[in-house]
Amino acid sequence: QVQLVESGGGSVQAGGSLRLSCAASGYGYWLYCMGWFRQAPGKEREGVAVISPANTSIIYADSVKGRFTIFRDNGKGTLDLQMNSLKVDDTAMYYCAAAPYAGGCSKSRAEFEYWGQGTHVTVSL
């Protein structure tokens, strides 16, 4: 079992920055793909950024490339998402998630077994 707890959401004006953090615990979390997903009202949950267990592979959604940075510290059990140049369209509930590593990681929601409760991000003009 892997437990995930997000923090760091809030409200910010467009163009601003926020940093989300996810605290991971439980046996073997360092062996999992980990990622950030988001879900806006009326939309499906989408993968924002995913990182492999050893930080060797990172995948970003096209909509956040160049603005968001994901990084993990297995020793501390943290997964962070630095979000810069935020846009109104980034408004959503953001979730931390973990998926078993089977040779690669993807942004497919179906592969992720463990989820946090989410933290909300609101970006206004």
C-alpha atoms as one frame of an Amber mdcrd trajectory, in Angstrom:
protein
   0.000   0.000   0.000   1.153   3.481  -0.866  -0.335   6.525   0.809  -0.273
   9.910  -0.863  -1.111  13.304   0.621  -1.074  16.491  -1.443  -0.512  20.032
  -0.268   0.246  23.441  -1.700  -2.843  24.311  -3.688  -4.465  27.700  -3.544
  -5.460  30.747  -5.546  -3.157  32.752  -7.752  -3.432  35.292 -10.533  -2.641
  34.366 -14.095   1.083  34.483 -14.722   1.870  33.524 -11.169   3.405  30.392
  -9.675   2.455  27.653  -7.260   4.260  24.619  -5.967   2.396  21.449  -5.147
   3.853  18.778  -2.946   2.888  15.161  -2.389   4.051  13.171   0.628   4.404
   9.486  -0.166   4.593   6.705   2.372   4.199   2.961   2.508   6.295   0.120
   1.327   8.036   0.530  -1.993   6.765   3.941  -3.078  10.243   4.597  -4.464
   9.653   1.788  -6.970   6.553   3.338  -8.482   5.972   5.697 -11.352   4.546
   8.821  -9.815   2.571  11.566 -11.395   0.315  14.578 -11.139  -3.137  14.551
 -12.651  -5.789  17.232 -12.741  -9.500  17.415 -13.201 -11.382  20.558 -14.075
 -15.158  20.844 -13.602 -16.975  18.944 -16.330 -13.797  17.447 -17.725 -12.048
  14.125 -17.430  -9.011  13.652 -15.242  -5.862  14.131 -17.293  -2.207  13.384
 -16.750  -0.111  16.500 -16.250   3.343  15.082 -15.532   4.757  11.660 -14.766
   8.192  10.670 -13.503   9.920   7.303 -13.350  11.204   5.799 -10.095  14.821
   6.803 -10.685  14.036  10.216 -12.188  15.348   9.017 -15.527  12.174   9.577
 -17.520   9.668  12.421 -17.381   6.543  12.947 -19.462   4.599  16.202 -19.599
   1.270  17.016 -21.112   1.705  19.326 -24.085  -0.361  21.983 -22.346   2.158
  22.372 -19.506   5.498  21.818 -21.237   7.939  24.597 -20.469   5.812  25.862
 -17.563   5.586  22.949 -15.117   8.408  20.909 -13.607   7.988  17.619 -11.762
  10.601  16.177  -9.448  10.764  13.568  -6.763  12.985  12.891  -3.802  12.718
   9.225  -2.876  14.758   9.713   0.255  12.297  12.260   1.576   9.279  10.595
   0.056   8.151  13.695  -1.813   6.848  14.458  -5.260   6.663  18.123  -6.225
   5.150  20.021  -9.096   6.472  23.512  -9.720   3.923  25.434 -11.768   4.969
  28.697 -13.409   3.235  31.053 -15.821  -0.112  29.758 -14.666  -3.140  30.199
 -16.881  -6.840  30.288 -16.119  -7.115  26.934 -17.906  -4.859  25.392 -15.250
  -7.653  25.748 -12.714  -8.478  22.252 -11.467  -8.235  19.765  -8.665  -4.737
  18.310  -8.745  -4.044  14.738  -7.691  -0.864  12.866  -6.876  -0.826   9.261
  -8.034   1.407   6.188  -8.127   1.597   3.356 -10.638   3.578   0.116 -10.589
   6.692   0.364 -12.705   6.744  -2.253 -15.463   9.599  -1.052 -17.610   8.140
   2.354 -18.352   5.733   5.036 -17.206   2.870   6.706 -19.006   0.188   9.317
 -18.395  -2.552   6.764 -18.676  -4.874   7.193 -15.743  -5.799   3.511 -15.839
  -2.287   2.465 -14.839  -2.286   4.416 -11.591  -3.391   2.440  -8.560  -2.920
   4.864  -5.689  -4.330   8.355  -5.445  -4.250  11.224  -3.024  -7.304  13.238
  -2.036  -6.369  16.175  -4.200  -5.549  19.831  -3.757  -7.328  22.619  -5.549
  -5.680  25.229  -7.741  -7.556  28.320  -8.879  -6.032  30.701 -11.390  -7.831
  33.987 -11.982  -7.315  36.915 -14.304
